[in-house]
Each structure stands twice: as structure tokens, then as C-alpha cells.
XYZ file of C-alpha atoms in Angstrom:
691
model
C -12.284 -10.727 -33.024
C -8.448 -10.289 -31.727
C -5.379 -9.237 -32.104
C -5.276 -7.436 -35.556
C -2.957 -6.085 -38.502
C -4.957 -3.575 -39.433
C -3.881 -3.011 -43.001
C -3.918 -6.497 -43.714
C -6.683 -8.141 -41.939
C -5.112 -10.972 -40.126
C -6.682 -12.302 -36.947
C -4.879 -14.083 -34.371
C -6.790 -14.916 -31.665
C -5.776 -17.003 -28.351
C -7.450 -20.303 -27.606
C -8.823 -21.368 -23.811
C -5.867 -23.446 -23.029
C -3.676 -20.738 -24.470
C -5.432 -17.703 -22.185
C -4.975 -19.943 -19.353
C -1.544 -20.014 -19.547
C -0.957 -16.366 -20.475
C -2.727 -15.676 -17.713
C -0.318 -17.162 -15.451
C 2.691 -15.246 -17.178
C 0.693 -12.249 -17.607
C 0.460 -12.877 -12.550
C 4.025 -13.595 -12.687
C 4.580 -10.257 -14.351
C 2.077 -7.984 -12.525
C 4.056 -9.420 -8.924
C 7.404 -8.466 -10.332
C 6.255 -5.255 -11.376
C 4.268 -4.529 -8.425
C 7.936 -6.196 -5.746
C 10.173 -4.023 -8.026
C 8.384 -1.013 -6.946
C 7.568 -1.868 -3.721
C 4.236 -0.675 -3.918
C 0.964 -1.677 -5.846
C -2.212 -2.850 -5.651
C -1.521 -7.194 -6.400
C -4.901 -8.002 -4.970
C -7.401 -6.957 -7.727
C -4.643 -6.469 -11.354
C -4.847 -11.091 -9.537
C -9.074 -10.878 -9.759
C -9.531 -9.372 -13.368
C -6.562 -10.847 -14.823
C -8.306 -13.836 -16.548
C -10.521 -11.782 -17.885
C -8.179 -9.003 -19.322
C -6.197 -12.011 -20.857
C -9.609 -12.847 -22.116
C -10.485 -9.477 -23.177
C -6.376 -8.779 -25.297
C -6.085 -11.510 -26.090
C -8.811 -13.264 -27.367
C -12.050 -10.637 -27.915
C -10.767 -7.505 -28.135
C -10.672 -5.878 -32.037
C -7.007 -4.197 -31.176
C -3.721 -3.277 -33.267
C -0.641 -2.627 -31.207
C 1.042 -1.658 -34.150
C -1.637 0.865 -34.896
C -3.132 1.615 -31.071
C -4.858 4.416 -32.961
C -7.062 2.555 -35.548
C -10.533 3.878 -35.533
C -12.718 1.097 -35.935
C -10.087 -0.640 -32.991
C -12.907 -2.008 -30.075
C -12.311 0.422 -27.026
C -11.386 -0.691 -23.264
C -12.134 1.581 -20.659
C -9.675 0.899 -17.516
C -12.395 2.855 -14.645
C -10.963 0.723 -11.545
C -6.918 2.284 -12.781
C -5.451 0.863 -9.458
C -5.129 -2.706 -11.250
C -2.688 -0.732 -14.205
C -0.604 -3.329 -13.276
C -3.077 -6.420 -15.360
C -3.646 -3.725 -18.205
C -0.059 -3.201 -18.606
C 1.038 -6.767 -18.801
C -2.084 -7.482 -21.595
C -0.747 -4.805 -23.556
C 2.701 -6.030 -23.440
C 1.816 -9.429 -24.012
C -0.189 -8.555 -26.859
C 2.555 -6.759 -28.979
C 2.167 -2.412 -28.041
C 5.937 -2.377 -26.296
C 8.306 -5.321 -24.591
C 6.793 -7.036 -21.686
C 9.454 -7.035 -19.831
C 8.946 -2.677 -19.309
C 6.469 -3.221 -17.376
C 8.716 -4.245 -14.463
C 9.695 -0.429 -14.544
C 6.271 -0.092 -12.875
C 5.287 3.329 -10.842
C 9.640 4.760 -11.229
C 10.105 7.759 -12.212
C 10.152 8.532 -16.280
C 8.160 5.171 -16.709
C 4.795 5.356 -18.501
C 3.591 2.631 -16.075
C 2.247 5.000 -14.099
C 0.453 3.552 -10.328
C -2.430 4.517 -12.708
C -2.731 4.618 -16.003
C -1.652 8.343 -18.341
C -3.450 7.044 -21.786
C -0.727 10.343 -22.912
C 2.061 8.130 -21.773
C 1.456 4.882 -22.972
C -0.059 3.923 -26.272
C -2.729 1.097 -25.797
C -4.282 3.091 -22.778
C -7.544 4.226 -23.795
C -8.243 6.765 -20.753
C -6.267 8.333 -18.181
C -8.085 6.711 -14.842
C -7.234 6.124 -10.757
C -10.254 8.053 -9.802
C -12.985 5.760 -9.590
C -16.551 6.487 -10.619
C -15.891 7.495 -13.493
C -14.967 5.074 -16.361
C -18.829 4.489 -17.107
C -19.590 7.827 -17.405
C -16.802 7.999 -20.094
C -17.530 4.112 -21.448
C -21.132 6.097 -22.156
C -20.296 9.588 -24.053
C -17.625 6.606 -26.090
C -20.906 4.803 -27.387
C -22.828 7.224 -28.313
C -20.388 8.919 -30.188
C -19.562 5.605 -32.249
C -23.297 5.400 -32.758
C -23.024 8.941 -34.682
C -19.788 8.366 -36.618
C -21.428 4.952 -37.779
C -18.339 2.985 -36.553
C -19.508 -0.764 -34.829
C -16.486 -1.243 -32.733
C -17.320 -2.346 -29.276
C -16.339 -0.274 -26.058
C -15.784 -2.431 -22.751
C -15.536 -0.807 -19.437
C -13.806 -2.846 -15.984
C -15.167 -1.524 -12.480
C -14.708 -2.674 -9.396
C -17.417 -4.123 -6.761
C -16.403 -1.437 -4.407
C -16.684 1.683 -6.911
C -19.868 0.405 -7.227
C -20.937 2.587 -4.332
C -20.274 5.916 -6.327
C -23.333 7.417 -6.921
C -21.965 8.843 -10.965
C -21.397 4.391 -11.503
C -25.181 4.874 -11.238
C -25.922 8.114 -13.484
C -24.195 6.790 -15.861
C -25.909 3.343 -15.781
C -29.770 4.760 -16.100
C -27.964 6.898 -19.310
C -26.597 4.230 -20.746
C -30.082 1.901 -20.988
C -32.073 5.600 -21.708
C -29.718 5.672 -25.052
C -30.193 1.705 -25.600
C -26.436 1.334 -26.298
C -26.306 -2.268 -27.287
C -22.439 -1.517 -27.680
C -21.648 -1.630 -24.519
C -20.435 -3.677 -22.309
C -19.260 -3.240 -18.367
C -17.846 -5.842 -16.319
C -17.870 -5.664 -12.522
C -15.022 -7.550 -11.055
C -16.424 -8.699 -8.071
C -13.530 -9.540 -5.554
C -15.730 -8.636 -2.364
C -12.834 -6.847 -0.738
C -12.473 -2.983 -0.278
C -9.259 -1.122 0.975
C -11.534 -0.759 4.243
C -12.917 -4.920 3.707
C -15.907 -6.575 2.983
C -17.597 -5.056 0.714
C -20.886 -6.342 2.281
C -19.574 -4.814 5.642
C -18.389 -1.244 4.273
C -21.631 -0.187 2.166
C -23.087 -3.585 0.800
C -24.017 -3.038 -3.032
C -25.941 -6.249 -3.244
C -28.363 -7.063 -4.921
C -26.421 -5.724 -7.918
C -27.867 -8.340 -10.804
C -30.565 -7.033 -9.708
C -29.931 -3.564 -9.203
C -28.213 -3.163 -12.961
C -31.335 -5.180 -14.021
C -33.938 -2.538 -12.458
C -31.597 0.085 -14.193
C -32.443 -1.765 -17.486
C -28.962 -3.611 -18.122
C -28.819 -6.792 -19.613
C -27.157 -8.686 -17.020
C -24.381 -12.254 -16.969
C -23.503 -13.145 -14.086
C -20.220 -15.785 -14.252
C -17.467 -17.538 -12.392
C -14.421 -15.045 -13.600
C -11.809 -17.439 -13.208
C -13.503 -19.520 -15.325
C -12.060 -18.703 -19.141
C -15.042 -20.344 -21.207
C -17.354 -19.110 -18.742
C -15.910 -15.746 -19.980
C -15.572 -15.934 -23.493
C -19.565 -17.455 -23.852
C -20.341 -14.081 -22.001
C -19.076 -12.437 -24.519
C -20.787 -14.050 -27.175
C -23.954 -13.696 -25.394
C -23.357 -9.883 -24.656
C -22.518 -9.042 -28.703
C -26.361 -10.723 -29.312
C -28.082 -8.388 -27.000
C -29.688 -5.643 -28.920
C -31.301 -1.892 -27.459
C -29.689 -2.256 -24.322
C -26.336 -2.657 -22.808
C -24.754 -5.684 -21.169
C -23.169 -5.954 -17.525
C -20.671 -8.814 -16.682
C -21.054 -9.665 -13.155
C -17.361 -11.393 -12.772
C -17.799 -13.843 -9.582
C -13.791 -13.539 -8.900
C -11.126 -14.010 -5.798
C -8.956 -11.394 -4.672
C -5.328 -11.792 -5.090
C -6.389 -15.031 -6.513
C -3.633 -17.700 -7.960
C -1.642 -16.458 -4.172
C -2.257 -18.260 -1.397
C -1.220 -15.951 1.513
C -3.502 -13.054 -0.244
C -6.246 -15.002 -1.831
C -9.595 -13.395 -0.041
C -7.636 -10.729 2.382
C -8.403 -7.430 2.564
C -4.093 -5.760 3.140
C -3.224 -6.981 0.259
C -5.627 -4.281 -1.667
C -2.662 -1.676 -1.730
C 0.411 -3.376 -0.317
C 3.668 -5.105 -2.601
C 5.381 -8.563 -1.605
C 7.741 -7.932 1.367
C 10.531 -9.231 -0.099
C 11.886 -12.080 -2.237
C 10.684 -15.245 -0.268
C 7.915 -14.214 -0.052
C 8.062 -12.982 -4.119
C 9.066 -16.313 -5.188
C 6.515 -17.990 -3.221
C 3.829 -16.174 -4.870
C 5.023 -16.825 -8.196
C 5.425 -20.438 -7.080
C 1.362 -20.589 -7.022
C 1.043 -19.056 -10.261
C 2.776 -19.676 -12.473
C 4.624 -22.915 -10.506
C 7.832 -23.920 -12.575
C 7.323 -22.302 -16.169
C 8.853 -19.259 -14.905
C 12.040 -19.627 -14.508
C 13.842 -17.826 -11.430
C 16.855 -16.468 -13.897
C 14.197 -15.026 -15.441
C 12.744 -12.790 -12.488
C 16.708 -12.291 -11.606
C 16.601 -10.367 -14.862
C 13.750 -8.787 -15.001
C 14.397 -7.327 -11.166
C 17.859 -6.389 -12.323
C 16.283 -4.753 -15.210
C 13.967 -2.621 -13.058
C 16.803 -1.707 -10.724
C 18.861 -0.282 -13.388
C 16.331 2.255 -14.280
C 15.489 3.076 -11.053
C 19.349 3.821 -9.885
C 19.720 5.451 -13.225
C 16.903 7.792 -13.215
C 17.901 8.889 -9.537
C 21.233 9.738 -10.196
C 20.099 12.145 -13.143
C 17.358 13.527 -10.467
C 20.080 14.087 -8.023
C 22.960 15.593 -10.876
C 20.035 18.396 -11.205
C 20.236 19.426 -7.551
C 21.527 22.781 -7.177
C 24.762 22.500 -5.764
C 26.635 23.872 -2.407
C 29.773 23.882 -0.610
C 28.352 20.823 1.320
C 25.666 18.301 1.574
C 22.489 19.652 3.851
C 19.897 17.030 2.610
C 18.451 15.959 5.702
C 20.425 13.376 8.054
C 23.409 13.448 6.064
C 25.643 15.381 8.716
C 27.171 14.734 11.926
C 24.698 17.418 13.379
C 21.558 19.375 12.415
C 19.907 15.494 12.884
C 15.750 15.597 12.897
C 13.153 13.558 13.130
C 10.771 12.093 10.836
C 7.234 11.272 10.938
C 4.325 11.017 9.066
C 1.866 14.300 9.478
C -1.307 11.805 8.946
C 0.047 10.408 12.700
C -0.220 14.083 14.334
C -4.122 13.191 12.784
C -4.664 10.472 14.744
C -3.568 11.204 17.709
C -5.610 14.529 17.787
C -8.668 11.528 17.681
C -7.915 9.217 19.790
C -6.900 11.709 22.440
C -10.316 14.129 22.327
C -12.480 11.009 21.117
C -14.478 10.937 24.266
C -16.378 14.040 23.604
C -19.571 12.111 22.514
C -20.078 14.975 19.300
C -17.245 13.374 17.629
C -18.170 11.307 14.835
C -16.277 10.086 12.136
C -16.886 8.907 8.481
C -14.726 6.833 6.668
C -14.451 6.194 2.974
C -12.425 3.166 2.189
C -8.690 4.626 3.349
C -9.438 4.972 6.678
C -6.049 3.267 8.198
C -4.190 4.871 5.553
C -5.086 8.210 6.909
C -4.994 7.598 10.255
C -8.702 8.017 10.766
C -9.455 4.363 12.063
C -7.003 5.566 15.419
C -10.494 7.529 16.760
C -11.690 4.176 17.667
C -9.133 1.352 17.055
C -8.479 1.048 20.805
C -11.982 2.551 21.722
C -14.159 0.163 20.546
C -16.913 1.791 22.854
C -16.791 4.695 20.034
C -17.834 2.532 17.236
C -21.167 3.310 17.518
C -19.944 7.030 16.300
C -17.962 5.566 13.279
C -19.595 5.481 10.032
C -18.516 3.723 6.924
C -19.660 5.571 3.121
C -17.538 3.345 1.196
C -16.179 4.917 -1.787
C -18.792 8.158 -1.281
C -16.983 11.168 -0.701
C -20.444 13.605 -2.132
C -22.554 11.438 -0.128
C -19.662 12.019 2.707
C -19.749 15.501 2.821
C -24.205 15.657 3.149
C -24.105 12.875 5.232
C -21.759 14.685 7.690
C -23.566 18.456 7.049
C -26.852 16.317 8.017
C -25.327 14.796 11.575
C -23.725 18.989 11.647
C -27.605 19.888 11.323
C -28.300 18.435 14.474
C -25.510 19.343 17.434
C -22.707 16.278 16.455
C -19.203 17.152 15.221
C -18.279 14.807 11.647
C -15.161 14.415 11.248
C -14.373 13.176 7.228
C -11.341 12.213 5.436
C -10.477 10.918 2.525
C -7.168 11.556 -0.097
C -6.772 15.112 -0.399
C -7.781 14.839 -4.391
C -10.836 13.187 -3.621
C -11.888 15.240 -0.261
C -11.909 17.945 -1.859
C -12.295 18.132 -5.667
C -15.265 16.032 -6.443
C -17.742 16.917 -3.549
C -16.786 20.524 -4.340
C -20.608 21.495 -4.708
C -21.646 19.926 -1.732
C -19.057 21.723 0.535
C -19.754 24.903 -1.166
C -23.543 24.856 -1.266
C -24.772 22.555 1.644
C -21.682 22.965 4.231
C -19.804 26.673 4.349
C -22.837 28.187 2.238
C -24.658 26.971 6.211
C -21.861 27.352 8.170
C -21.620 23.684 8.936
C -19.464 22.598 11.971
C -18.005 20.046 9.281
C -13.927 19.035 9.343
C -12.573 17.290 6.128
C -8.962 15.762 6.724
C -7.516 16.367 3.104
C -5.233 13.048 3.765
C -1.401 12.637 1.760
C -2.249 16.373 0.079
C 0.958 17.213 -1.934
C 3.207 15.437 -4.295
C 5.354 13.637 -2.138
C 2.381 10.795 -2.235
C 4.630 9.306 -4.677
C 3.770 6.323 -6.729
C 0.450 6.151 -7.388
C 1.087 9.206 -9.030
C -0.843 12.411 -10.374
C -4.525 11.446 -9.655
C -4.005 10.713 -6.133
C -1.880 13.792 -5.728
C -2.992 16.558 -4.152
C -2.445 19.941 -5.577
C -5.337 21.983 -6.019
C -6.885 21.530 -2.622
C -5.187 25.006 -1.246
C -6.994 26.729 -4.017
C -10.647 24.809 -3.828
C -10.845 25.324 -0.496
C -9.360 29.183 0.053
C -11.709 30.485 -2.015
C -15.070 28.652 -0.147
C -16.383 31.849 2.390
C -16.689 30.281 5.938
C -13.781 27.899 5.849
C -11.376 27.526 7.170
C -8.049 25.962 6.403
C -5.358 24.912 8.358
C -2.298 23.541 6.764
C 0.518 21.922 9.362
C 4.009 21.675 9.000
C 4.749 18.374 10.691
C 3.468 15.839 12.732
C 3.206 18.190 16.307
C 1.494 20.805 14.431
C -1.463 18.787 12.492
C -2.471 17.030 15.945
C -2.319 20.551 17.383
C -4.460 21.854 14.190
C -6.583 18.764 14.180
C -7.197 19.300 18.743
C -8.303 23.044 17.865
C -10.598 22.636 14.509
C -12.345 19.763 15.788
C -12.452 20.912 19.198
C -13.070 24.540 19.673
C -13.322 25.635 16.173
C -17.159 26.222 15.110
C -17.540 26.131 11.617
C -16.569 24.161 8.270
C -12.114 23.019 8.772
C -10.162 21.811 6.443
C -7.330 20.236 7.441
C -3.903 19.414 4.394
C -1.424 17.107 5.880
C 0.847 14.567 3.935
C 1.068 11.047 3.643
C 5.152 10.458 3.693
C 7.246 10.393 6.975
C 8.392 14.622 6.992
C 10.498 16.238 9.485
C 9.502 17.343 12.810
C 10.074 20.123 13.413
C 8.358 21.914 16.262
C 6.823 20.635 20.039
C 4.492 21.141 21.736
C 6.082 23.799 23.252
C 5.966 25.573 20.463
C 3.988 28.957 19.924
C 0.900 27.794 18.444
C -2.095 29.790 17.296
C -4.075 28.760 14.849
C -4.786 32.301 12.396
C -1.945 33.461 13.607
C 2.049 32.683 11.841
C 5.027 31.607 13.450
C 8.639 33.527 13.141
C 11.571 31.015 12.767
C 14.946 31.782 12.410
C 18.091 29.972 12.077
C 20.385 30.733 15.276
C 23.059 28.641 14.634
C 23.968 24.871 13.463
C 23.177 22.335 17.132
C 23.196 18.376 17.334
C 19.742 18.467 16.661
C 18.052 20.106 14.002
C 14.905 21.557 15.751
C 17.709 23.345 18.243
C 19.200 25.541 15.118
C 15.697 27.824 15.137
C 13.559 29.767 17.193
C 10.372 30.324 16.657
C 8.059 32.696 18.388
C 5.050 34.486 17.383
C 5.033 36.921 14.209
C 3.096 39.250 16.701
C 6.220 39.347 18.552
C 9.422 39.300 16.775
C 11.376 41.936 16.131
C 12.933 42.846 12.982
C 16.783 41.390 13.193
C 17.255 43.021 9.401
C 16.634 40.071 7.678
C 17.692 40.077 3.910
C 14.900 38.504 2.792
C 11.525 36.472 4.022
C 10.674 32.977 3.213
C 7.116 32.419 3.724
C 5.965 28.952 3.578
C 3.299 26.509 4.780
C 2.788 22.664 5.207
C 5.995 20.750 4.450
C 7.801 23.440 2.948
C 8.108 25.039 6.513
C 11.083 22.035 7.229
C 12.153 23.097 3.809
C 12.011 26.566 4.074
C 13.959 26.023 7.253
C 17.451 24.078 5.534
C 16.797 26.703 3.179
C 17.489 29.493 5.757
C 20.609 27.138 6.970
C 22.042 27.169 3.592
C 22.410 30.913 2.778
C 23.603 31.758 5.482
C 26.305 29.144 5.948
C 26.576 29.791 2.332
C 26.359 33.447 1.107
C 26.151 34.802 5.142
C 22.066 35.577 4.102
C 19.765 36.719 7.154
C 16.326 34.892 7.080
C 13.335 35.227 7.913
C 10.677 32.155 7.905
C 7.095 32.667 7.930
C 5.666 28.993 8.979
C 1.532 29.585 7.979
C 0.176 26.732 9.415
C -3.147 28.375 8.660
C -3.921 29.381 5.554
C -7.867 30.764 5.881
C -7.622 33.211 7.961
C -3.703 34.171 6.463
C -2.089 36.505 9.049
C -1.837 39.584 7.106
C -0.301 41.599 9.610
C 3.182 38.238 9.089
C 3.076 39.402 5.540
C 3.340 43.330 5.578
C 5.680 43.400 8.596
C 7.753 41.068 6.047
C 7.026 43.343 2.865
C 8.037 46.466 4.920
C 11.061 45.109 7.104
C 12.996 42.532 4.244
C 11.518 43.977 1.211
C 11.850 40.686 -0.551
C 9.483 37.320 0.063
C 9.723 34.129 -1.417
C 6.416 31.547 -1.225
C 6.837 28.060 -0.840
C 4.515 25.512 -1.072
C 3.881 22.185 -2.643
C 0.824 22.683 -4.619
C 0.570 24.015 -7.687
C 2.411 27.683 -7.426
C 0.173 29.826 -6.651
C -2.282 28.343 -4.856
C -0.933 29.657 -1.710
C 1.674 32.359 -2.740
C -1.691 34.251 -4.735
C -3.038 34.370 -1.525
C 0.117 36.373 -0.106
C 0.700 38.344 -3.088
C -3.222 39.929 -2.654
C -2.629 40.675 0.694
C 0.707 42.495 -0.263
C -1.299 44.125 -2.956
C -4.452 45.233 -1.272
C -2.256 47.036 2.028
C 1.462 47.635 0.452
C 1.916 51.695 0.488
C 2.927 52.813 -3.300
C 6.040 54.021 -2.337
C 7.467 51.038 -0.717
C 9.315 47.875 -2.745
C 8.891 44.748 -2.459
C 9.921 41.911 -4.333
C 8.750 38.872 -4.825
C 8.893 34.951 -6.006
C 6.850 31.636 -5.868
C 7.945 27.648 -5.601
C 5.451 25.434 -5.929
C 4.474 22.575 -8.583
C 4.894 24.849 -11.900
C 1.539 24.093 -13.910
C 2.047 20.539 -14.834
C 0.437 17.845 -12.676
C 1.822 15.545 -10.774
C 4.120 11.331 -12.018
C 4.540 8.258 -9.939
C 7.830 7.819 -8.457
C 9.941 8.404 -4.881
C 8.653 11.092 -2.489
C 11.716 12.107 -2.295
C 12.570 12.257 -5.880
C 9.968 13.844 -6.497
C 10.012 16.817 -4.621
C 13.755 17.100 -6.085
C 11.958 16.853 -9.586
C 9.416 19.108 -9.303
C 12.121 21.919 -7.284
C 10.542 21.177 -3.763
C 13.702 20.814 -1.662
C 15.698 23.435 -0.052
C 18.286 23.733 -2.225
C 15.957 24.412 -5.150
C 14.366 27.095 -2.290
C 18.051 28.400 -1.582
C 18.788 28.676 -4.908
C 15.540 30.769 -6.234
C 15.666 32.927 -2.802
C 19.855 33.843 -3.485
C 18.262 34.720 -6.617
C 15.455 36.889 -5.445
C 17.569 38.958 -3.255
C 20.082 40.231 -5.291
C 17.017 40.831 -7.560
C 16.410 43.343 -4.143
C 19.980 44.488 -3.973
C 20.512 45.436 -7.502
C 17.033 47.164 -7.770
C 17.156 48.928 -3.802
C 18.203 49.406 -0.760
C 15.720 49.659 2.828
C 16.876 51.458 5.836
C 15.902 47.553 8.249
C 13.955 49.518 10.412
C 10.351 47.990 11.590
C 6.933 49.337 10.306
C 5.494 47.446 12.884
C 2.773 49.913 13.520
C 2.223 50.983 10.147
C 1.362 47.258 8.994
C -1.385 47.292 11.693
C -2.679 50.076 10.468
C -2.695 48.902 7.512
C -4.344 45.190 7.681
C -6.767 46.623 10.209
C -10.478 45.500 9.091
């Protein structure tokens, strides 16, 4: 076993001292890569590194020169956030030059924030949504048996991951099918994002649980190389049952200031001094400073090259309209998630409100509910990494008159528990609130698995569901206060992670379910002062040339696009801010159809999620004789990828520059095809959309 030339059969594997030395070097490369990226997951990458080194450099049969060799052993990294450990192991094995891993999480790098098997040879499966790897491994092991092949299937999981119910479904099926060719490894470093696993959601006695499910269990010190190799040998002798290697490890292993500190789950070293200290801890003098400098320069050059390519592709105008680039039109930036936290903090004295944590609590700001008010702690419940259970628990709480507020990444809040939301929450019209945080492409370096681009479609199709997609932190706070404190029934709030422009105030009109019209009035010192905002129902046509209908962070981009279009082409734009997508303000849509004849939708989402809802209204209510042209801006039928948030906005065509370019083309189509009389059709619109 080990690294094999599949053509000649020549085998190479490292012995214990060599493996220990390799693990040191691999830790150094992982730390440098994470530092160069400015983000990543050092804690778990360091805790699993000894096992990863033993797997790829001694135990697993694989051929780096022939990654698809049919008789190779398979390794599934279910714990995808520990990707740096996987990447350095593949590089050390010879799949690619090891130095290349320093482009981790950068735009167009194959080393995505979470592994993607279609981008990097040696990666067996795309991962990042916890709890799925073991089930994949079960299927692969069954295929092995069907094909009569003798390779082994390994699955690496985290201990917090054991909180996902899907892990136990897979564990049950593996034992039922007597898959002795399956070896699972749990990196039991005892910490997850929210703290100690035992405090978030206790999983112990984990070994006894797997034994009860019919597994052979081996418990080891996950940093003792001889113990690791002996565990692999023992697993090979097991018959008619799968094996679990339960490895006791230390999160942040080897770095003095990282060990056993939950905060280092997903945080990069803050500066070069801290990086150098970490490298000294893990590799001593064996990793020269000159090598570190060379790797960091390589990463910087790669990033600068990609940024230059992206900026070159951006539509050009007579001047630079980018955020805060000129002398005037200044805007403040704040993450929309901050508004969610502020709302919960302010309204948290309502004894009916309870919050449910799903392990990324502080990041999404749900912890603001109790942070300054510890007496509310009795109304805070951790469910761990278990989104389906979170929604079921929330349903039970709502059934008894509580107002449960759940929250996690939008991709996990909407997709993973969709059946629970459909069948229990929405069918029963229960008063459950869902915070779909970190929505959109602007999540950035975490990559596709964590970039939620589908939840508008998923949530808007559900009967009884209300869907709010606020445009900035101020509007997020107001939407949260309404959905939690006033609205009775299921509600989903979609908000972003990255700091985005603040374009509304507490005085800005806000009525849930009713759109606002925003109009550019002229350049000003402050961006927000350059626009008027009023309820769409109160807007009297200004004979605008076209409409941009937007939701969420695309509203500020639409506003900037209106500025560009007026200054560059003298085009007047009506912006519709649909902070509420369900129920949608149909009158606002139809007024725009009748009065401007051209609508461009804009969403930080798979194109058509929001746009098709708007088009559905147009198709349903537009009179046959009324001409209108329509186009959509959004993510064009693809998954996201790693990169800096604003880089990705440019790459995926979601900036004001892209909107303005598309809007100009749409206006030209309209001009070529027909001319409207510009008169108000407000009464006709109300007649058309009246229920």
C-alpha cells in the first residue's frame, strides 16, 4: 500500500519518522496558504494533519500520475472545511507542485475554500455541507462489492459533524450491509465553531454509539503516528462490519496560541508576526523564512493577476463610478447581518421569542439576542450542526405559542430542511422565523458549497411562507422587527455576510409587502442624498425610460446603475426595491410595465429566482396590447466559486456597471420596437391586479 505507479506496480510509502517530518511540513504549508488567503480553517486542518499524512503517504493505494486509476483506494473528506489538509496531502503525494497550494481560496484557483472534485485531481468528492460524506462512502463501498474490486473506502469526518442526523442514517446502512471495506475516521478535536462539542450538542459516548450501530471501533491518539498506522492495520483485518477509527486530537495542533481555542476554527493568522510564530511552533528551523517569503509572493502575484483580469473585463464608462472612488457620493458600508442582530437585541425582552443556534451563531449575529442580556440565556437553545432537527424543534416551540428564530447559512437554512419547512412549518402555518444568513455570491472565499443562490426559488414556492430580502443593514433590522414581532406565520429573511452600502434610513418608507420607488435626483456629497425614495403606490410617473426591479444587495447596485445611466446616457431610471419578495407588490410591477415599458430585474441569486416571479406577474396581468421588454441580471445557471466578495460580484456580472450595460441594451430594444406615451395608467394597474 502507499503511493503506487499503477503501470509498474512500484510502491513508495514513508515510515514513521518520515511521516512525522512530513506532517510538520504539511502544517507549515497549510498555515501559509490560509494566511495568504486571509481566511480558512486552521484549527481542524492542523488537528487532522497527522492522520492525513499517514493516509496519503503510507496507507492509501493511489497513483498521483493516474488519479482515476480504478483500483485506487478512495478517501472522502466529508469535513470539507479542512480542505487545506487535503490539498497539502495531495501536493506532498505528487498530484501537483506542493507550492501551488498557496493560491488557496483565490479566484480561479483549483484550491477552493471547500473541495471541488471537478477542479482538482485527487479530490474524490465535492464537500462542504457536513454530514454527507459517510453516506457517499457507503454507496462507493457498495459499488466496490458489486464490481468485485478490492480497494478500501476511507471517510474523514469531524466530531461536530456527528450532530447531523444523516451521519447516523449512513452508519446504520453501513453496518446493515456489512461493509468491512469501509473505514471511517472521526477527528475528535472536541471543538466546533460555537465552542466545546459537549456544550453545543454532546455526542458522547461516541464509540459506544457506533458499536451499538454494529461497527468495529478503534480509539487512538490521533497524533501518535505509530498508533494511527496500527489502527489502519487492525481495520484491514475486520470482517463483516465497517470500522470507525475514533482519533482523539487537538484543535490547532502544534500552534501554541491556537491549540484548544474555538476561535481558531475559521480564522487566519492576523499578521506576519503571528504567522511566523505559528510556523516556528509547527516546523521549528526546518522551514526557512526565505521559503515563506517566496510562497507569499507567489500567492500575491496570482491574486493580483486575477484581479487585473477581472477589472479589465468590467464595462467601462467615461469616469469611475465605483463605491467611494470620487470626491462625492460617499456611502457607509455595513453587513446586512448587523441589522438582524440589532433587531433581536432590541426586541428580545418579548418572552415569547426564543432563538435556536446551529453552530455559526456569532457570525450570523443571532447571539446579539443574549450577548448583552444574559438573562435571556434560558430562551436560547443550541441544536448543533443539525438543520433539519432545528426546524422540527422550532415547529414544536411555535406550536405552543413561542416565536422561534432559527438561523444559519442560507444554503443550509433553506435547502437542507426544505421538507421540514414544507410539510411541518408551512403546511401547519406555524409561526417559525428563519434567518437565511450569508446569502448570495458575496460570501466569498468559502466557495460554492456555502454560497446560497437558490433560496428565493425554494422559499417563494412554499404556501404560507413570507420572504423578505432587505437591501441593507437598516432595512434588515426593520424587516426582522416586522417578521418576528408583527407577522404571524412562517417567514424567511435573506441577508448577506459582506459589508454592503447603507442606502436607507429609519425615516425611509417601509411597508412589508409594498415596494419602494427610488429615483436618482442628482449627485450629492452623500450617496443616499442623491436619491428620493417613496412607496411605489405614491409614485407619480416621471416618464422614466426604464425600470430596474431589484432585491437585496442588488438594490444599491441598481441605484449606482441609475446614476451611471443618467450621467452617461441621460436615461431616467425607476428603481423598484422589492424588499419583500413574497408577497410581491404586483401593482408596483404593473405600474412599471404600463409607464416605462422596460423592466430589468437584478438579483444576487440564480437568474430567474426573483426575475421569474416578476415576469409571472407581467405575464398574468399585462394587457395583450401593452408592449414591454424584459431582461434579467443574476448568476447565469452556474455554481459559485472561491474569491474575494467584490471580485465575485464583478466576475458573475452583478455590479452596477453590468446592470447599466444591460439596461442600456434593453432601452435600445425598447426604442427600436415601440414608443410609449409616458402617461400614468395607475387606475388600470389596480384594476388589473385586483384579487
